[in-house]
Amino acid sequence: MNTRIALTLALMIPATLAFADDRSSAQTALLAASCANCHGTDGKLAGAIPAIASRPATALESQLLDFKHDEQTRATVMPRIAKGYSDEELKALAQYFSNIDAASKQR
Amino acid sequence: MTNKSIKNQGLTSSRRDLLKLMGAASALPLLGACSSLGGSKELSARVVVVGGGFGGATAAKYLKRSAPQLDVTLIEPNKVFYTCPFSNLVLAGMRSMDSISHNYDELRALGVRVIHTTAQDVDPVSRTVSLGDGGSVRYEKLLLSPGIDIRWNAIEGYDQAAAEHAPHAWKAGDQTRLLRRQIEAMDDGGVFVLTAPANPFRCPPGPYERASLVAHYLSQHKPRSKVLILDAKDNFSKQGLFMQGWNEVHGDRIEWVGLSGDGKVTRVDAQKREVETEFGTIHKASVLNVVPPQKAGFIADRAGVTNESGWVPVDPMTFESTQVNDIYVVGDATLAAPMPKSGFAANAQGKVAAAAIIASLEGQRPLEPSWANTCYSLINPEYGISVAAVYKIQEGLISETSGGVSATDASATVRKLEAEYAVGWYNAISQDTWGTRR
């Protein structure tokens, strides 16, 4: 086997994996983009509606599940919204927002 | 697609993967820290966005932050954009016009090229948009967020000249100012008449929130005045909650007449501020607000993306036109039911279309889309109600996977909380769309 081809093949396997990761993170970013309408871009805007960026993933996930299962009192729209997502999607959203640096200045 | 282009695409793709791998070590710490919708660093192409409202401004922003090398041009005639959401608060004297205004400074800072002129025509063959300033721009992908145009004369007598006497105020700006002045100048004891159209139209709960907030203003400043809604349909958005709220807060100040009660207006005499209904009843108004039938903004017609309904059919996966390749359309102009024609929905569609444009430019299949919508309406400044939903693709169509309206038995505390969240929502979507912070 030609060394160049072998090298390319060796590189291609992890490259494909890296691409799959990118695609899955882009998919989560698209899912999460809906949250920005009320929580600001990247979930960073704090106001009457709280910021969600940088909060611990476990706390976000359990809160989302509580909304989904109507275990949050004083809730308004979130129980209606959380029911539209699978538990896996809610977990991915919680992890996504926990990884965002709330202090970063990105627009 | 030719064999050659498939081959080229393959080469580009493996080259990109290699580049990606080489850059992976430095890129890794950034993963999760930036919300890229999939654009790789080297992706460059010319994307033109027409319309700087909720749909277009959002799409331009998310295109640029996902793929910074993209050449993104936004065409928008107005240097200052006034939102329809919260314009009802301006009519009621609760907010200033300035507080619902947004500019394009933040989008420019992101690297979006903003041109303040009208888009006059689209040639999908040469992929060119001709501009009102005499120039033109070429595109590889075009995104239209045309909003709505009024169907002048769909109601007899309601044309552009009539709108100077009987404003629609269904596009925020001078029409909002005009209607506000008329409401302020109205005599105590006068009747505010609002005519509402049949579906579909921009902002389904909008006419009823407007009636609520005008009634709130009248209760404080012109207590003998009333609001009459003449409606071309028998059912409307959040109807049960609105009627409950009117009952609790506004008593008999608001009267609603639906289609089967002869509420459909067929003729307007704007000078006399008089309307005639289907069965010949004449109503005289002190202030006449006609919310007329609508259609997609005219540039959609020029681009050939509208169908016989006057609205734009789109592929639900991507919001690309089903009629013209490489033209994506978002917002009120589209046929995207069960999603409503709302600013929130336009913003959500703008993000899905931005991701689809990036995927297509990279030769990838589109990501799985999802959208949300929440519409708050105010019965008065301390009484909010909402409708919310999540949408996904099921069997090729946009479907609501969850959603609903505020509880009918909610406490006054919850109604007040929803009124506060309405303001929180407005601030958040303004920041997410134009970067405006207040």
XYZ file of C-alpha atoms in Angstrom, chain B:
438
model
C -25.945 16.986 -10.319
C -23.131 15.912 -12.672
C -20.536 13.251 -11.894
C -17.926 15.915 -11.935
C -19.610 17.942 -9.237
C -20.128 14.850 -7.078
C -16.455 14.048 -7.443
C -15.451 17.583 -6.586
C -17.715 17.562 -3.613
C -16.042 14.361 -2.370
C -12.612 15.885 -2.711
C -13.639 19.046 -0.943
C -15.219 17.043 1.812
C -12.169 14.871 2.539
C -9.911 17.894 2.336
C -12.143 19.638 4.801
C -12.079 16.639 7.131
C -8.286 16.634 7.039
C -8.170 20.341 7.730
C -10.664 19.810 10.498
C -8.503 17.106 12.043
C -5.424 19.291 11.820
C -7.293 22.083 13.534
C -9.026 19.786 16.000
C -6.493 20.136 18.823
C -6.814 23.908 18.922
C -10.559 23.851 18.296
C -11.453 21.379 21.037
C -11.439 23.696 24.043
C -13.927 25.888 22.178
C -16.431 23.098 21.586
C -19.566 23.735 23.558
C -18.447 27.282 24.244
C -19.754 28.578 20.957
C -23.119 27.744 19.493
C -22.086 26.957 15.924
C -24.839 25.587 13.748
C -22.253 23.593 11.850
C -20.242 26.034 9.749
C -16.568 25.225 9.481
C -14.009 28.011 9.723
C -13.117 28.066 6.032
C -16.665 28.065 4.639
C -17.000 31.128 2.429
C -19.848 32.037 0.112
C -22.102 35.015 -0.524
C -25.394 34.815 1.334
C -27.867 37.661 0.900
C -30.643 38.236 3.426
C -33.596 40.467 2.528
C -35.536 41.953 5.451
C -34.127 42.970 8.822
C -37.032 41.938 11.066
C -37.182 38.983 13.435
C -36.557 36.365 10.729
C -33.918 38.087 8.605
C -31.840 39.735 11.339
C -31.738 36.456 13.278
C -30.706 34.481 10.203
C -27.934 36.986 9.349
C -26.618 36.852 12.908
C -26.635 33.058 13.212
C -25.085 32.598 9.758
C -22.231 34.885 10.692
C -21.550 33.534 14.173
C -21.667 29.931 12.906
C -19.511 30.476 9.819
C -17.542 33.722 10.256
C -15.979 33.533 6.771
C -19.380 33.680 5.074
C -20.035 36.919 3.239
C -23.427 37.878 4.715
C -25.257 40.920 3.324
C -28.488 42.169 4.864
C -30.789 44.375 2.770
C -33.185 46.426 4.908
C -34.619 49.830 3.952
C -35.034 51.161 7.495
C -32.120 52.252 9.663
C -34.401 51.869 12.664
C -36.731 48.905 12.918
C -39.884 49.100 15.058
C -41.320 45.816 16.270
C -44.994 44.928 16.037
C -44.640 43.031 19.342
C -45.102 45.612 22.123
C -46.452 48.241 19.679
C -49.832 47.674 21.389
C -48.164 48.941 24.584
C -47.187 52.105 22.696
C -50.810 52.556 21.590
C -51.878 52.306 25.238
C -49.282 54.871 26.363
C -47.355 52.266 28.369
C -44.173 52.502 26.287
C -42.360 54.897 23.952
C -41.667 54.253 20.275
C -37.992 54.424 21.177
C -38.407 51.410 23.472
C -39.559 49.234 20.542
C -36.839 50.452 18.160
C -33.788 48.485 17.092
C -30.846 49.253 14.849
C -28.218 47.223 13.038
C -25.030 48.280 14.859
C -24.575 44.931 16.598
C -25.062 42.967 13.389
C -22.457 45.194 11.711
C -20.088 44.547 14.627
C -20.539 40.820 13.978
C -19.383 41.366 10.407
C -22.740 41.444 8.606
C -22.737 43.926 5.712
C -25.948 45.954 6.120
C -27.280 47.936 3.169
C -30.169 50.309 3.853
C -32.157 50.182 0.661
C -35.102 48.239 -0.738
C -34.766 44.940 -2.555
C -36.759 45.515 -5.740
C -36.389 42.351 -7.755
C -34.818 38.907 -7.728
C -33.460 37.070 -10.748
C -33.017 33.428 -9.680
C -31.187 32.586 -12.934
C -28.363 35.093 -12.602
C -28.788 34.906 -8.798
C -29.046 38.652 -8.482
C -31.067 40.933 -6.236
C -31.610 44.402 -7.697
C -31.695 47.236 -5.219
C -33.596 50.490 -4.842
C -30.359 52.493 -4.901
C -29.707 51.302 -8.461
C -27.152 48.679 -7.481
C -27.429 44.926 -7.304
C -25.962 42.040 -5.292
C -25.176 38.490 -6.371
C -25.863 35.529 -4.117
C -25.124 31.847 -3.825
C -27.915 31.509 -1.271
C -30.739 34.003 -0.767
C -32.854 34.239 2.370
C -36.052 36.291 2.219
C -37.800 37.480 5.351
C -40.348 39.677 3.566
C -42.958 40.035 6.285
C -46.450 40.968 5.145
C -48.037 43.340 2.696
C -51.594 44.630 3.015
C -54.166 43.391 0.490
C -55.407 46.844 -0.418
C -59.069 46.947 -1.519
C -59.704 43.398 -0.276
C -62.184 45.271 1.903
C -64.058 47.752 -0.324
C -62.761 51.261 0.287
C -59.689 50.268 2.247
C -56.702 51.452 0.239
C -53.453 53.264 1.078
C -55.180 56.651 1.264
C -57.825 55.217 3.608
C -55.083 53.978 5.952
C -54.159 57.618 6.630
C -57.606 58.114 8.205
C -58.279 54.612 9.495
C -54.844 53.203 10.323
C -54.052 49.500 10.267
C -50.964 49.911 12.473
C -50.145 46.311 11.528
C -46.648 47.357 10.519
C -45.075 49.291 13.352
C -43.783 52.819 12.767
C -45.684 55.830 11.430
C -48.949 53.874 11.457
C -48.447 53.189 15.175
C -47.807 56.893 15.854
C -50.898 57.879 13.862
C -53.190 55.491 15.688
C -51.750 56.548 19.062
C -52.478 60.215 18.267
C -56.046 59.352 17.262
C -56.635 57.387 20.470
C -55.265 60.242 22.567
C -57.422 62.801 20.732
C -60.601 60.713 21.023
C -63.442 62.210 23.102
C -64.458 60.520 26.313
C -67.472 58.449 25.337
C -66.134 57.669 21.863
C -65.981 54.178 20.405
C -62.727 52.525 19.290
C -63.656 50.083 16.523
C -61.156 47.386 15.534
C -61.866 45.147 12.560
C -60.069 41.772 12.593
C -59.428 39.641 9.494
C -59.999 35.961 8.759
C -57.026 33.568 9.127
C -54.176 33.507 8.261
C -52.709 36.843 9.294
C -49.724 38.263 11.184
C -49.848 37.797 14.973
C -53.074 35.834 15.637
C -53.578 37.142 19.226
C -52.545 40.700 18.247
C -55.977 42.270 17.619
C -57.281 40.984 20.945
C -54.280 42.191 22.935
C -54.690 45.565 21.196
C -58.359 45.723 22.206
C -57.340 44.818 25.791
C -54.648 47.471 26.121
C -56.679 50.204 24.409
C -59.476 49.367 26.879
C -56.938 49.663 29.702
C -55.929 53.123 28.471
C -59.567 54.188 28.071
C -60.433 52.991 31.598
C -57.902 55.477 32.943
C -58.308 58.423 30.572
C -61.715 58.174 28.876
C -63.831 56.059 31.202
C -67.055 56.445 29.200
C -65.434 55.057 26.026
C -65.734 51.540 24.664
C -63.992 49.087 22.351
C -65.893 47.213 19.643
C -64.208 44.340 17.796
C -65.787 43.336 14.483
C -64.342 39.972 13.513
C -64.382 38.048 10.219
C -64.115 34.727 12.141
C -65.863 32.947 14.981
C -62.774 31.696 16.816
C -59.498 33.357 17.665
C -56.220 32.701 19.433
C -56.415 32.263 23.236
C -60.130 33.114 22.947
C -61.172 31.553 26.266
C -58.403 33.328 28.174
C -59.047 36.675 26.488
C -62.758 36.513 27.203
C -62.147 35.482 30.784
C -59.649 38.322 31.170
C -62.006 40.877 29.593
C -64.736 39.720 31.925
C -62.518 40.008 34.985
C -60.722 43.239 34.098
C -62.672 45.208 31.520
C -66.301 44.259 32.201
C -68.515 45.429 29.331
C -65.954 47.926 28.019
C -64.972 45.431 25.297
C -67.591 43.998 22.941
C -66.646 41.296 20.453
C -68.839 40.446 17.442
C -67.806 37.309 15.538
C -68.569 36.202 11.973
C -71.867 34.524 12.831
C -72.984 37.657 14.702
C -72.451 39.701 11.494
C -68.939 40.798 12.484
C -67.378 40.574 9.030
C -66.638 44.033 7.638
C -67.030 44.308 3.850
C -66.833 48.066 3.270
C -64.909 50.892 4.899
C -65.533 54.618 4.621
C -62.339 55.896 6.189
C -63.207 59.615 5.912
C -66.470 59.090 7.774
C -64.893 56.456 10.037
C -67.717 54.129 9.214
C -67.824 50.423 8.356
C -70.471 48.182 6.849
C -70.751 44.472 7.632
C -71.720 41.520 5.443
C -75.428 41.871 6.273
C -75.513 45.647 5.970
C -75.087 46.878 9.526
C -73.365 50.281 9.695
C -71.049 50.965 12.644
C -69.728 54.457 13.328
C -66.368 54.781 15.038
C -64.580 57.605 16.824
C -61.300 55.866 16.031
C -61.295 53.204 13.325
C -58.497 50.623 13.289
C -58.739 48.270 10.308
C -56.567 45.158 10.567
C -56.919 44.148 6.916
C -56.333 40.886 5.026
C -52.654 40.302 4.213
C -50.224 38.460 1.959
C -46.479 37.823 1.752
C -44.273 40.923 1.292
C -43.919 41.885 -2.386
C -40.309 40.742 -2.869
C -41.574 37.161 -2.421
C -43.805 37.689 -5.479
C -40.902 39.140 -7.435
C -38.746 36.124 -6.574
C -41.476 33.752 -7.742
C -41.794 31.948 -4.427
C -45.450 32.705 -3.625
C -48.299 30.417 -4.697
C -51.936 31.201 -5.508
C -52.667 31.812 -1.815
C -50.339 34.841 -1.809
C -48.103 33.128 0.770
C -44.880 31.103 0.377
C -44.752 27.296 0.459
C -41.459 25.989 1.907
C -39.717 22.683 2.533
C -40.305 22.224 6.276
C -36.835 20.692 6.808
C -34.962 23.735 5.520
C -37.420 26.571 4.784
C -36.113 26.571 1.222
C -38.762 27.576 -1.298
C -40.493 24.592 -2.915
C -40.680 26.637 -6.132
C -37.209 28.197 -6.567
C -33.881 26.596 -5.631
C -31.466 28.333 -3.272
C -34.073 30.823 -2.033
C -35.012 30.310 1.610
C -37.999 32.119 3.093
C -38.839 32.615 6.773
C -41.355 34.420 8.935
C -44.881 35.705 8.419
C -44.674 35.309 4.622
C -44.457 31.507 4.809
C -47.032 28.741 4.921
C -45.672 27.029 8.030
C -48.817 26.004 9.911
C -49.230 24.910 12.643
C -46.539 27.480 13.495
C -48.179 30.903 13.857
C -47.120 34.061 12.039
C -45.220 35.465 15.019
C -41.895 37.200 15.631
C -40.850 34.281 17.815
C -41.596 31.785 15.030
C -39.746 33.961 12.478
C -36.679 34.022 14.740
C -36.828 30.218 15.196
C -37.262 29.687 11.440
C -34.342 32.035 10.744
C -32.061 29.783 12.794
C -33.261 26.609 11.065
C -32.812 28.201 7.628
C -29.325 29.494 8.591
C -28.309 25.969 9.631
C -29.804 24.530 6.417
C -27.916 27.057 4.260
C -24.645 26.167 5.982
C -25.293 22.424 5.624
C -26.125 22.837 1.939
C -23.001 24.939 1.245
C -20.944 22.210 2.924
C -22.615 19.507 0.858
C -24.223 17.949 3.928
C -27.813 16.913 4.525
C -29.752 19.338 6.742
C -29.796 18.966 10.514
C -33.018 17.763 12.116
C -34.972 20.988 12.705
C -36.969 21.962 15.754
C -38.742 25.173 16.619
C -40.463 26.695 19.597
C -42.979 29.484 19.938
C -44.322 31.457 22.867
C -46.739 34.361 22.455
C -47.557 36.453 25.484
C -50.529 38.804 25.452
C -51.425 41.415 28.029
C -54.979 41.926 29.277
C -53.579 44.861 31.259
C -50.046 45.670 32.508
C -50.378 43.174 35.349
C -52.351 40.423 33.663
C -50.496 38.251 31.144
C -51.578 35.124 29.263
C -49.584 32.928 26.911
C -49.623 30.220 24.302
C -46.522 28.061 23.858
C -45.534 25.120 21.671
C -42.638 23.022 20.401
C -42.601 21.875 16.782
C -40.719 19.084 15.034
C -40.975 17.261 11.730
C -43.271 14.269 11.826
C -43.971 12.335 8.620
C -42.526 15.182 6.594
C -44.743 17.879 8.086
C -44.303 20.465 10.826
C -46.130 19.077 13.868
C -46.742 20.397 17.345
C -45.069 17.984 19.793
C -46.253 19.811 22.903
C -47.902 23.048 23.838
C -50.967 24.816 25.138
C -52.265 27.984 26.729
C -52.107 29.365 30.286
C -54.344 27.606 32.810
C -57.877 29.042 33.002
C -57.800 28.754 36.802
C -54.396 30.436 37.255
C -54.030 32.787 40.240
C -53.540 36.549 39.995
C -49.906 35.889 41.006
C -49.372 33.694 37.933
C -51.091 36.248 35.649
C -48.741 38.915 37.013
C -45.741 36.619 36.546
C -46.710 36.065 32.907
C -46.959 39.839 32.420
C -43.394 40.135 33.783
C -42.216 37.267 31.583
C -43.719 39.048 28.569
C -41.277 41.910 29.193
C -38.442 39.419 29.822
C -39.294 37.700 26.553
C -39.294 40.995 24.630
C -35.871 41.927 25.993
C -34.448 38.475 25.260
C -35.720 38.139 21.700
C -34.569 41.693 20.923
C -31.092 40.804 22.167
C -31.121 37.490 20.281
C -32.306 39.102 17.028
C -30.646 42.539 16.808
C -28.250 42.399 19.772
C -30.213 45.240 21.391
C -29.764 45.463 25.180
C -31.968 47.653 27.341
